[in-house]
Amino acid sequence: MTVRPLRGPWAGRTSLRRKIAALAAATALLVVTAVGVLVHLWTAQDIRSRGEARALNTLYGAMDVYRRTGVLTDGAELDPDGLPAALRPPADGERHHVYDGHVEGNVGPSVWAAQRTGGPGSPVLAVQINLSPDRANLSRLDAVMAVASLVALAAAVPLAVYGAGLLSRRLGRVAATAARISAGDLDARTGPTKGRDEVADIAATVDRMADSLALRLRTERRFTADVAHELRTPVGGLLAAVGLLPPGETEDLLRARVRDLRDLVEDLLEISRLDAGAEEPVRVRVPLGAVVAEAVARTGLATEVIDRSEAAQAADGTVRTVETDPRRLERIVANLVVNAHRHGAGPVRVTVDGPTVVVRDHGPGPDDLLLHGPRRFHTGARERGSGHGLGLTIALGQARVLGAELLLANAPDGGAVATLRLPV
């Protein structure tokens, strides 16, 4: 028993597992990039600071030796050609330093420190500290940080995928339970889930919702059954009383209305039995085409019946039969035919092909029915006919008892198509 729904908004969705894994990977990438940049900047600043300290200390020692002995040591020079303009010449007798980012060959960047050897006009003693070895170490550190970041990212992504998979499976379990409840399985429950978090709260809420919904539905079904049972006797008495009226237009009108009321009560009783699961089929082997033709004839409505099994029977002389409950099968076919005439448009055609019965009309098509499924006491637009809206509900219930599949769909060229597939 199936009602084909319209395409839902969740079609083509992206897996939550992929989203979480992608978010975790992006976060890990941002973290390792930020850490790498901070380490690079801090190390570069530390190299420069240590270079400046070395340059000043070297200048201090070289100046002390030069003033005492006149000898240049530790690579010190007097008025060197490469001395930066900022140190040429120092404005006073204090030690000064400056960072030179110029690179030439294997030298640079570097830190210069300079100090005038005496009074104004005396030469300038300068020392240059080459930072190339330290910068090479910084490049190696950057490479190590990059490799470590890639290793950390490679380890973080599988862990994120695994964690997202656990969460996705738990949420999928809750979603599957909700889908089963939406499809009519009111006994579906998620049950206890691992952990105490929002997913566990959602699962518990869905289970409580299902319990409440099942209780309300059972209460409504019990009320419907009780009302139908209580009405059956007075409606029967009313029908007998109408039979005592003198013949005439009033008697015919009352009799028709009382019969409609009796049919409604009988339909309600049938639905209550179907809801309670108390119906059991009595299966016998019957010719499907003949049963369908008889059911259509009893409706009294102009309907074309096409039995394609007759051609096969004429070919080999074998009567095509199915094992089913003929009374319930007739009830399903009659309801589908009446529904096609009442809410669709002619011509209405019934086709029997193997174990399949197809009822086709040429009306506007059951879009609302495909979207929401059969609803009791809902007959669609007023201009599409009258009735109490229980025919399809009964047909679906009886198909479920027979173990058959009933599909409702729109025909490609317009109209409604109801397909009943009996079990083979």
CSV table of C-alpha atoms in Angstrom, one decimal:
chain,number,residue,atom,x,y,z
A,1,MET,CA,0.0,0.0,0.0
A,2,THR,CA,1.7,3.2,-1.2
A,3,VAL,CA,0.9,6.8,-1.9
A,4,ARG,CA,3.5,8.4,-4.0
A,5,PRO,CA,4.4,11.7,-2.5
A,6,LEU,CA,5.6,14.8,-4.3
A,7,ARG,CA,9.3,15.5,-4.4
A,8,GLY,CA,10.3,16.7,-0.9
A,9,PRO,CA,12.5,19.7,-0.1
A,10,TRP,CA,15.2,17.4,1.3
A,11,ALA,CA,15.9,15.9,-2.1
A,12,GLY,CA,19.5,16.5,-3.1
A,13,ARG,CA,20.6,17.4,0.4
A,14,THR,CA,24.3,17.6,1.5
A,15,SER,CA,25.3,15.2,4.2
A,16,LEU,CA,25.8,16.7,7.7
A,17,ARG,CA,28.8,14.4,8.0
A,18,ARG,CA,30.5,16.1,5.1
A,19,LYS,CA,29.6,19.6,6.4
A,20,ILE,CA,31.0,18.9,9.8
A,21,ALA,CA,34.2,17.3,8.3
A,22,ALA,CA,34.7,20.2,6.0
A,23,LEU,CA,34.2,22.7,8.8
A,24,ALA,CA,36.7,20.8,11.0
A,25,ALA,CA,39.2,20.7,8.2
A,26,ALA,CA,38.8,24.4,7.5
A,27,THR,CA,39.1,25.2,11.2
A,28,ALA,CA,42.3,23.1,11.6
A,29,LEU,CA,43.8,24.7,8.5
A,30,LEU,CA,43.1,28.2,9.8
A,31,VAL,CA,44.6,27.2,13.2
A,32,VAL,CA,47.8,25.7,11.8
A,33,THR,CA,48.2,28.7,9.4
A,34,ALA,CA,47.8,31.2,12.2
A,35,VAL,CA,50.2,29.3,14.4
A,36,GLY,CA,52.8,29.0,11.6
A,37,VAL,CA,52.5,32.8,10.9
A,38,LEU,CA,52.9,33.7,14.5
A,39,VAL,CA,55.9,31.4,15.0
A,40,HIS,CA,57.5,32.9,11.9
A,41,LEU,CA,57.0,36.5,13.0
A,42,TRP,CA,58.1,35.8,16.6
A,43,THR,CA,61.3,33.9,15.4
A,44,ALA,CA,62.1,36.6,12.9
A,45,GLN,CA,61.8,39.3,15.5
A,46,ASP,CA,63.9,37.2,17.9
A,47,ILE,CA,66.6,36.8,15.3
A,48,ARG,CA,66.8,40.5,14.7
A,49,SER,CA,66.8,41.3,18.4
A,50,ARG,CA,69.7,38.9,19.1
A,51,GLY,CA,71.5,40.3,16.0
A,52,GLU,CA,71.3,43.8,17.4
A,53,ALA,CA,72.5,42.7,20.8
A,54,ARG,CA,75.5,40.8,19.2
A,55,ALA,CA,76.4,43.9,17.1
A,56,LEU,CA,76.4,46.2,20.1
A,57,ASN,CA,78.4,43.8,22.2
A,58,THR,CA,80.9,43.2,19.4
A,59,LEU,CA,81.3,46.9,18.9
A,60,TYR,CA,81.8,47.5,22.6
A,61,GLY,CA,84.7,44.9,22.7
A,62,ALA,CA,86.3,46.1,19.4
A,63,MET,CA,86.2,49.7,20.5
A,64,ASP,CA,87.8,48.9,23.8
A,65,VAL,CA,90.7,47.0,22.0
A,66,TYR,CA,91.1,49.7,19.4
A,67,ARG,CA,91.4,52.5,22.0
A,68,ARG,CA,93.9,50.6,24.0
A,69,THR,CA,96.0,49.1,21.2
A,70,GLY,CA,94.9,50.7,17.9
A,71,VAL,CA,94.2,47.2,16.6
A,72,LEU,CA,90.9,46.3,14.8
A,73,THR,CA,89.4,43.0,16.0
A,74,ASP,CA,86.2,41.0,15.6
A,75,GLY,CA,85.7,42.2,12.0
A,76,ALA,CA,85.5,45.9,12.9
A,77,GLU,CA,86.3,48.5,10.3
A,78,LEU,CA,86.9,52.2,10.2
A,79,ASP,CA,84.5,54.1,8.0
A,80,PRO,CA,83.6,51.1,5.8
A,81,ASP,CA,82.1,51.8,2.4
A,82,GLY,CA,78.9,49.7,3.1
A,83,LEU,CA,78.0,51.7,6.2
A,84,PRO,CA,74.3,52.6,6.1
A,85,ALA,CA,73.5,56.3,5.7
A,86,ALA,CA,71.8,56.3,9.1
A,87,LEU,CA,75.1,55.6,10.8
A,88,ARG,CA,77.3,58.0,8.6
A,89,PRO,CA,78.5,59.6,10.8
A,90,PRO,CA,77.0,59.2,14.3
A,91,ALA,CA,75.9,62.5,15.6
A,92,ASP,CA,77.5,61.8,19.0
A,93,GLY,CA,80.0,59.5,20.6
A,94,GLU,CA,77.3,56.9,21.6
A,95,ARG,CA,76.9,53.4,20.1
A,96,HIS,CA,74.2,53.2,17.5
A,97,HIS,CA,72.8,50.3,15.5
A,98,VAL,CA,70.5,49.8,12.5
A,99,TYR,CA,69.0,46.9,10.6
A,100,ASP,CA,70.0,46.5,7.0
A,101,GLY,CA,67.7,44.2,4.9
A,102,HIS,CA,69.9,44.5,1.8
A,103,VAL,CA,71.1,41.1,0.6
A,104,GLU,CA,74.2,40.7,-1.6
A,105,GLY,CA,75.6,37.3,-2.3
A,106,ASN,CA,75.8,35.3,0.9
A,107,VAL,CA,75.7,38.4,3.0
A,108,GLY,CA,72.5,39.9,4.4
A,109,PRO,CA,70.3,40.8,5.9
A,110,SER,CA,72.5,42.2,8.6
A,111,VAL,CA,72.8,44.5,11.6
A,112,TRP,CA,75.3,47.4,11.8
A,113,ALA,CA,76.6,48.9,14.9
A,114,ALA,CA,78.8,52.0,14.8
A,115,GLN,CA,80.5,54.5,17.2
A,116,ARG,CA,82.9,57.5,16.7
A,117,THR,CA,86.3,56.6,18.0
A,118,GLY,CA,87.0,60.1,19.4
A,119,GLY,CA,85.8,63.6,19.0
A,120,PRO,CA,84.2,65.3,16.0
A,121,GLY,CA,86.0,64.5,12.8
A,122,SER,CA,87.5,61.2,14.1
A,123,PRO,CA,86.8,58.0,12.2
A,124,VAL,CA,83.8,55.8,12.8
A,125,LEU,CA,84.3,52.2,14.0
A,126,ALA,CA,81.6,49.9,12.6
A,127,VAL,CA,80.7,46.3,13.0
A,128,GLN,CA,78.5,44.2,10.7
A,129,ILE,CA,76.7,41.1,12.0
A,130,ASN,CA,75.5,38.8,9.1
A,131,LEU,CA,72.1,37.3,9.9
A,132,SER,CA,72.1,34.9,6.9
A,133,PRO,CA,72.7,31.7,8.9
A,134,ASP,CA,69.9,32.6,11.3
A,135,ARG,CA,67.6,33.4,8.4
A,136,ALA,CA,68.4,30.0,6.9
A,137,ASN,CA,67.4,28.4,10.2
A,138,LEU,CA,64.2,30.4,10.0
A,139,SER,CA,63.5,29.0,6.5
A,140,ARG,CA,64.1,25.5,7.8
A,141,LEU,CA,61.8,26.2,10.7
A,142,ASP,CA,59.1,27.3,8.3
A,143,ALA,CA,59.5,24.1,6.3
A,144,VAL,CA,59.2,22.0,9.5
A,145,MET,CA,56.1,24.0,10.6
A,146,ALA,CA,54.5,23.4,7.2
A,147,VAL,CA,55.1,19.7,7.3
A,148,ALA,CA,53.9,19.5,10.9
A,149,SER,CA,50.8,21.4,9.9
A,150,LEU,CA,50.0,19.1,7.1
A,151,VAL,CA,50.5,16.1,9.4
A,152,ALA,CA,48.2,17.6,12.0
A,153,LEU,CA,45.6,18.4,9.3
A,154,ALA,CA,45.9,14.8,8.0
A,155,ALA,CA,45.3,13.5,11.5
A,156,ALA,CA,42.5,16.0,12.3
A,157,VAL,CA,40.4,15.4,9.2
A,158,PRO,CA,39.8,11.6,9.7
A,159,LEU,CA,39.1,12.2,13.4
A,160,ALA,CA,36.6,14.9,12.4
A,161,VAL,CA,35.0,12.6,9.8
A,162,TYR,CA,34.7,9.8,12.4
A,163,GLY,CA,33.2,12.1,15.0
A,164,ALA,CA,30.8,13.6,12.4
A,165,GLY,CA,29.9,10.1,11.3
A,166,LEU,CA,28.9,9.2,14.9
A,167,LEU,CA,26.7,12.3,15.1
A,168,SER,CA,25.3,11.8,11.7
A,169,ARG,CA,24.3,8.2,12.4
A,170,ARG,CA,22.6,9.2,15.6
A,171,LEU,CA,20.7,12.0,13.8
A,172,GLY,CA,19.9,9.7,10.9
A,173,ARG,CA,18.4,7.2,13.4
A,174,VAL,CA,16.1,9.9,14.8
A,175,ALA,CA,15.2,11.1,11.3
A,176,ALA,CA,14.4,7.5,10.2
A,177,THR,CA,12.1,7.1,13.2
A,178,ALA,CA,10.4,10.4,12.4
A,179,ALA,CA,9.9,9.3,8.8
A,180,ARG,CA,8.4,6.0,9.9
A,181,ILE,CA,6.0,7.9,12.2
A,182,SER,CA,5.1,10.3,9.4
A,183,ALA,CA,4.4,7.3,7.1
A,184,GLY,CA,1.9,5.9,9.6
A,185,ASP,CA,4.1,3.5,11.8
A,186,LEU,CA,3.0,4.9,15.2
A,187,ASP,CA,4.9,2.1,16.9
A,188,ALA,CA,8.3,3.4,15.7
A,189,ARG,CA,10.6,4.6,18.5
A,190,THR,CA,14.1,5.8,18.5
A,191,GLY,CA,14.8,4.4,22.0
A,192,PRO,CA,17.7,5.4,24.2
A,193,THR,CA,20.7,6.9,22.5
A,194,LYS,CA,24.3,7.2,23.6
A,195,GLY,CA,25.3,10.3,25.4
A,196,ARG,CA,23.5,13.2,27.1
A,197,ASP,CA,23.4,15.9,24.5
A,198,GLU,CA,21.0,17.7,22.2
A,199,VAL,CA,20.7,14.6,19.9
A,200,ALA,CA,19.5,12.5,22.9
A,201,ASP,CA,17.0,15.3,23.8
A,202,ILE,CA,15.7,15.3,20.2
A,203,ALA,CA,15.3,11.5,20.2
A,204,ALA,CA,13.5,11.6,23.5
A,205,THR,CA,11.2,14.4,22.2
A,206,VAL,CA,10.4,12.4,19.0
A,207,ASP,CA,9.5,9.4,21.1
A,208,ARG,CA,7.3,11.4,23.4
A,209,MET,CA,5.6,13.0,20.4
A,210,ALA,CA,5.0,9.5,18.9
A,211,ASP,CA,3.5,8.3,22.2
A,212,SER,CA,1.2,11.3,22.4
A,213,LEU,CA,0.2,11.0,18.8
A,214,ALA,CA,-0.5,7.3,19.1
A,215,LEU,CA,-2.6,7.9,22.2
A,216,ARG,CA,-4.7,10.6,20.6
A,217,LEU,CA,-5.2,8.6,17.4
A,218,ARG,CA,-6.2,5.5,19.4
A,219,THR,CA,-8.7,7.7,21.3
A,220,GLU,CA,-10.1,9.1,18.1
A,221,ARG,CA,-10.4,5.7,16.5
A,222,ARG,CA,-12.1,4.3,19.6
A,223,PHE,CA,-14.5,7.2,19.6
A,224,THR,CA,-15.3,6.7,15.9
A,225,ALA,CA,-15.9,3.0,16.4
A,226,ASP,CA,-18.1,3.7,19.5
A,227,VAL,CA,-20.1,6.3,17.6
A,228,ALA,CA,-20.6,4.0,14.6
A,229,HIS,CA,-21.7,1.1,16.8
A,230,GLU,CA,-24.2,3.4,18.7
A,231,LEU,CA,-25.6,4.8,15.4
A,232,ARG,CA,-26.1,1.4,13.7
A,233,THR,CA,-29.2,0.4,15.6
A,234,PRO,CA,-31.1,3.7,15.4
A,235,VAL,CA,-30.2,4.1,11.8
A,236,GLY,CA,-31.5,0.6,11.1
A,237,GLY,CA,-34.7,1.5,12.9
A,238,LEU,CA,-35.0,4.7,11.0
A,239,LEU,CA,-34.6,2.9,7.7
A,240,ALA,CA,-37.4,0.5,8.7
A,241,ALA,CA,-39.6,3.4,9.8
A,242,VAL,CA,-39.1,5.1,6.5
A,243,GLY,CA,-40.3,2.0,4.8
A,244,LEU,CA,-43.7,2.5,6.5
A,245,LEU,CA,-44.3,5.9,5.0
A,246,PRO,CA,-46.8,6.1,2.1
A,247,PRO,CA,-45.1,6.1,-1.3
A,248,GLY,CA,-44.3,9.5,-2.7
A,249,GLU,CA,-41.5,12.1,-3.3
A,250,THR,CA,-41.0,12.7,0.4
A,251,GLU,CA,-40.6,9.0,1.1
A,252,ASP,CA,-38.1,8.6,-1.7
A,253,LEU,CA,-36.1,11.6,-0.5
A,254,LEU,CA,-36.0,10.4,3.1
A,255,ARG,CA,-35.2,6.8,2.1
A,256,ALA,CA,-32.2,8.1,0.0
A,257,ARG,CA,-30.9,10.2,2.9
A,258,VAL,CA,-31.3,7.4,5.4
A,259,ARG,CA,-29.5,5.0,3.1
A,260,ASP,CA,-26.6,7.5,2.8
A,261,LEU,CA,-26.5,7.7,6.5
A,262,ARG,CA,-26.5,3.9,6.8
A,263,ASP,CA,-23.6,3.7,4.2
A,264,LEU,CA,-21.6,6.2,6.2
A,265,VAL,CA,-22.1,4.2,9.5
A,266,GLU,CA,-21.1,1.0,7.7
A,267,ASP,CA,-18.0,2.7,6.3
A,268,LEU,CA,-17.1,4.0,9.7
A,269,LEU,CA,-17.4,0.5,11.2
A,270,GLU,CA,-15.3,-0.9,8.4
A,271,ILE,CA,-12.6,1.7,9.0
A,272,SER,CA,-12.6,1.0,12.7
A,273,ARG,CA,-12.1,-2.7,12.1
A,274,LEU,CA,-9.2,-1.9,9.6
A,275,ASP,CA,-7.6,0.4,12.1
A,276,ALA,CA,-7.8,-2.2,14.9
A,277,GLY,CA,-6.1,-4.8,12.6
A,278,ALA,CA,-9.0,-7.2,13.2
A,279,GLU,CA,-9.6,-8.0,9.5
A,280,GLU,CA,-8.3,-11.3,8.1
A,281,PRO,CA,-8.6,-12.2,4.4
A,282,VAL,CA,-10.4,-15.3,3.2
A,283,ARG,CA,-8.3,-16.3,0.2
A,284,VAL,CA,-9.6,-18.4,-2.7
A,285,ARG,CA,-8.4,-18.7,-6.3
A,286,VAL,CA,-10.6,-16.7,-8.6
A,287,PRO,CA,-10.4,-15.3,-12.2
A,288,LEU,CA,-9.3,-11.7,-11.6
A,289,GLY,CA,-10.9,-10.3,-14.8
A,290,ALA,CA,-14.3,-11.7,-13.9
A,291,VAL,CA,-14.2,-10.4,-10.3
A,292,VAL,CA,-13.2,-6.9,-11.5
A,293,ALA,CA,-15.8,-6.9,-14.2
A,294,GLU,CA,-18.5,-7.9,-11.7
A,295,ALA,CA,-17.3,-5.2,-9.2
A,296,VAL,CA,-17.5,-2.5,-11.9
A,297,ALA,CA,-20.9,-3.7,-13.0
A,298,ARG,CA,-22.3,-3.4,-9.5
A,299,THR,CA,-21.4,0.3,-9.3
A,300,GLY,CA,-23.9,1.0,-12.2
A,301,LEU,CA,-21.5,3.5,-13.6
A,302,ALA,CA,-20.4,3.7,-17.3
A,303,THR,CA,-16.9,2.3,-17.1
A,304,GLU,CA,-14.9,0.5,-19.8
A,305,VAL,CA,-13.2,-2.8,-18.6
A,306,ILE,CA,-10.2,-4.1,-20.6
A,307,ASP,CA,-9.1,-7.6,-19.6
A,308,ARG,CA,-5.8,-8.3,-21.3
A,309,SER,CA,-5.6,-11.7,-19.7
A,310,GLU,CA,-8.3,-12.8,-22.0
A,311,ALA,CA,-5.9,-12.7,-25.0
A,312,ALA,CA,-3.5,-15.0,-23.1
A,313,GLN,CA,-6.3,-17.3,-22.2
A,314,ALA,CA,-7.4,-17.5,-25.8
A,315,ALA,CA,-3.9,-18.3,-26.8
A,316,ASP,CA,-3.3,-21.3,-24.5
A,317,GLY,CA,-6.7,-22.0,-23.1
A,318,THR,CA,-5.6,-21.5,-19.5
A,319,VAL,CA,-7.8,-19.3,-17.2
A,320,ARG,CA,-5.7,-16.7,-15.5
A,321,THR,CA,-6.5,-16.8,-11.7
A,322,VAL,CA,-5.2,-15.1,-8.6
A,323,GLU,CA,-5.4,-16.2,-4.9
A,324,THR,CA,-7.1,-13.4,-3.0
A,325,ASP,CA,-10.2,-12.4,-1.0
A,326,PRO,CA,-12.8,-11.6,-3.8
A,327,ARG,CA,-15.1,-9.6,-1.4
A,328,ARG,CA,-12.3,-7.3,-0.4
A,329,LEU,CA,-11.0,-7.1,-4.0
A,330,GLU,CA,-14.5,-6.1,-5.2
A,331,ARG,CA,-14.7,-3.5,-2.4
A,332,ILE,CA,-11.3,-1.9,-3.5
A,333,VAL,CA,-12.2,-1.9,-7.2
A,334,ALA,CA,-15.7,-0.4,-6.6
A,335,ASN,CA,-14.4,2.3,-4.4
A,336,LEU,CA,-11.7,3.3,-7.0
A,337,VAL,CA,-14.3,3.4,-9.8
A,338,VAL,CA,-16.8,5.4,-7.8
A,339,ASN,CA,-14.0,7.8,-6.7
A,340,ALA,CA,-12.9,8.2,-10.4
A,341,HIS,CA,-16.4,9.1,-11.5
A,342,ARG,CA,-17.1,11.3,-8.5
A,343,HIS,CA,-13.9,13.3,-8.3
A,344,GLY,CA,-12.4,12.8,-11.8
A,345,ALA,CA,-13.9,12.9,-15.3
A,346,GLY,CA,-14.8,10.5,-18.0
A,347,PRO,CA,-14.0,8.3,-19.7
A,348,VAL,CA,-13.1,6.0,-16.9
A,349,ARG,CA,-11.2,2.8,-17.9
A,350,VAL,CA,-10.3,-0.3,-15.8
A,351,THR,CA,-7.5,-2.4,-17.2
A,352,VAL,CA,-6.7,-5.9,-15.9
A,353,ASP,CA,-3.2,-7.1,-16.8
A,354,GLY,CA,-1.9,-10.2,-14.9
A,355,PRO,CA,-2.1,-9.5,-11.2
A,356,THR,CA,-2.5,-5.7,-11.8
A,357,VAL,CA,-5.6,-3.6,-11.9
A,358,VAL,CA,-5.4,-0.1,-13.2
A,359,VAL,CA,-8.2,2.5,-12.8
A,360,ARG,CA,-7.8,5.6,-15.0
A,361,ASP,CA,-9.9,8.7,-15.3
A,362,HIS,CA,-9.4,12.0,-17.2
A,363,GLY,CA,-10.0,14.5,-14.5
A,364,PRO,CA,-7.7,17.2,-13.1
A,365,GLY,CA,-5.5,14.7,-11.2
A,366,PRO,CA,-5.1,14.2,-7.5
A,367,ASP,CA,-2.3,16.7,-6.7
A,368,ASP,CA,-3.6,17.4,-3.2
A,369,LEU,CA,-3.9,13.7,-2.6
A,370,LEU,CA,-0.3,13.0,-3.7
A,371,LEU,CA,0.9,15.7,-1.4
A,372,HIS,CA,-1.0,14.8,1.8
A,373,GLY,CA,-2.3,11.3,1.2
A,374,PRO,CA,-5.9,10.2,1.6
A,375,ARG,CA,-7.6,12.1,4.4
A,376,ARG,CA,-10.9,11.0,6.0
A,377,PHE,CA,-13.8,13.3,5.4
A,378,HIS,CA,-11.8,15.3,2.8
A,379,THR,CA,-13.2,15.3,-0.7
A,380,GLY,CA,-11.2,18.1,-2.3
A,381,ALA,CA,-12.8,21.0,-4.1
A,382,ARG,CA,-16.6,21.4,-3.9
A,383,GLU,CA,-16.9,21.4,-7.7
A,384,ARG,CA,-15.2,18.0,-7.9
A,385,GLY,CA,-18.1,16.0,-6.4
A,386,SER,CA,-19.6,15.0,-3.1
A,387,GLY,CA,-19.2,12.2,-0.6
A,388,HIS,CA,-17.7,11.7,2.8
A,389,GLY,CA,-14.1,11.0,1.7
A,390,LEU,CA,-13.8,7.5,3.1
A,391,GLY,CA,-13.6,5.6,-0.1
A,392,LEU,CA,-9.8,5.8,-0.7
A,393,THR,CA,-9.2,5.3,3.0
A,394,ILE,CA,-11.1,2.0,2.9
A,395,ALA,CA,-9.5,1.0,-0.4
A,396,LEU,CA,-6.0,1.5,1.1
A,397,GLY,CA,-6.9,-0.4,4.3
A,398,GLN,CA,-8.3,-3.3,2.4
A,399,ALA,CA,-5.3,-3.4,0.1
A,400,ARG,CA,-3.1,-3.6,3.2
A,401,VAL,CA,-5.2,-6.6,4.5
A,402,LEU,CA,-4.7,-8.3,1.1
A,403,GLY,CA,-0.9,-7.6,1.1
A,404,ALA,CA,-1.4,-5.6,-2.1
A,405,GLU,CA,0.2,-2.4,-3.2
A,406,LEU,CA,-2.0,0.5,-4.2
A,407,LEU,CA,-0.3,3.4,-6.0
A,408,LEU,CA,-1.9,6.7,-6.7
A,409,ALA,CA,-0.4,9.0,-9.4
A,410,ASN,CA,-1.0,11.5,-12.1
A,411,ALA,CA,-1.1,10.3,-15.7
A,412,PRO,CA,1.4,12.0,-18.1
A,413,ASP,CA,-1.3,13.3,-20.3
A,414,GLY,CA,-3.7,14.3,-17.5
A,415,GLY,CA,-6.0,12.4,-15.2
A,416,ALA,CA,-5.6,10.2,-12.2
A,417,VAL,CA,-4.2,6.6,-12.2
A,418,ALA,CA,-4.8,4.1,-9.4
A,419,THR,CA,-2.7,1.0,-9.7
A,420,LEU,CA,-3.5,-2.1,-7.6
A,421,ARG,CA,-0.9,-4.8,-7.6
A,422,LEU,CA,-1.9,-8.1,-6.0
A,423,PRO,CA,0.7,-10.3,-4.5
A,424,VAL,CA,1.7,-13.2,-6.7
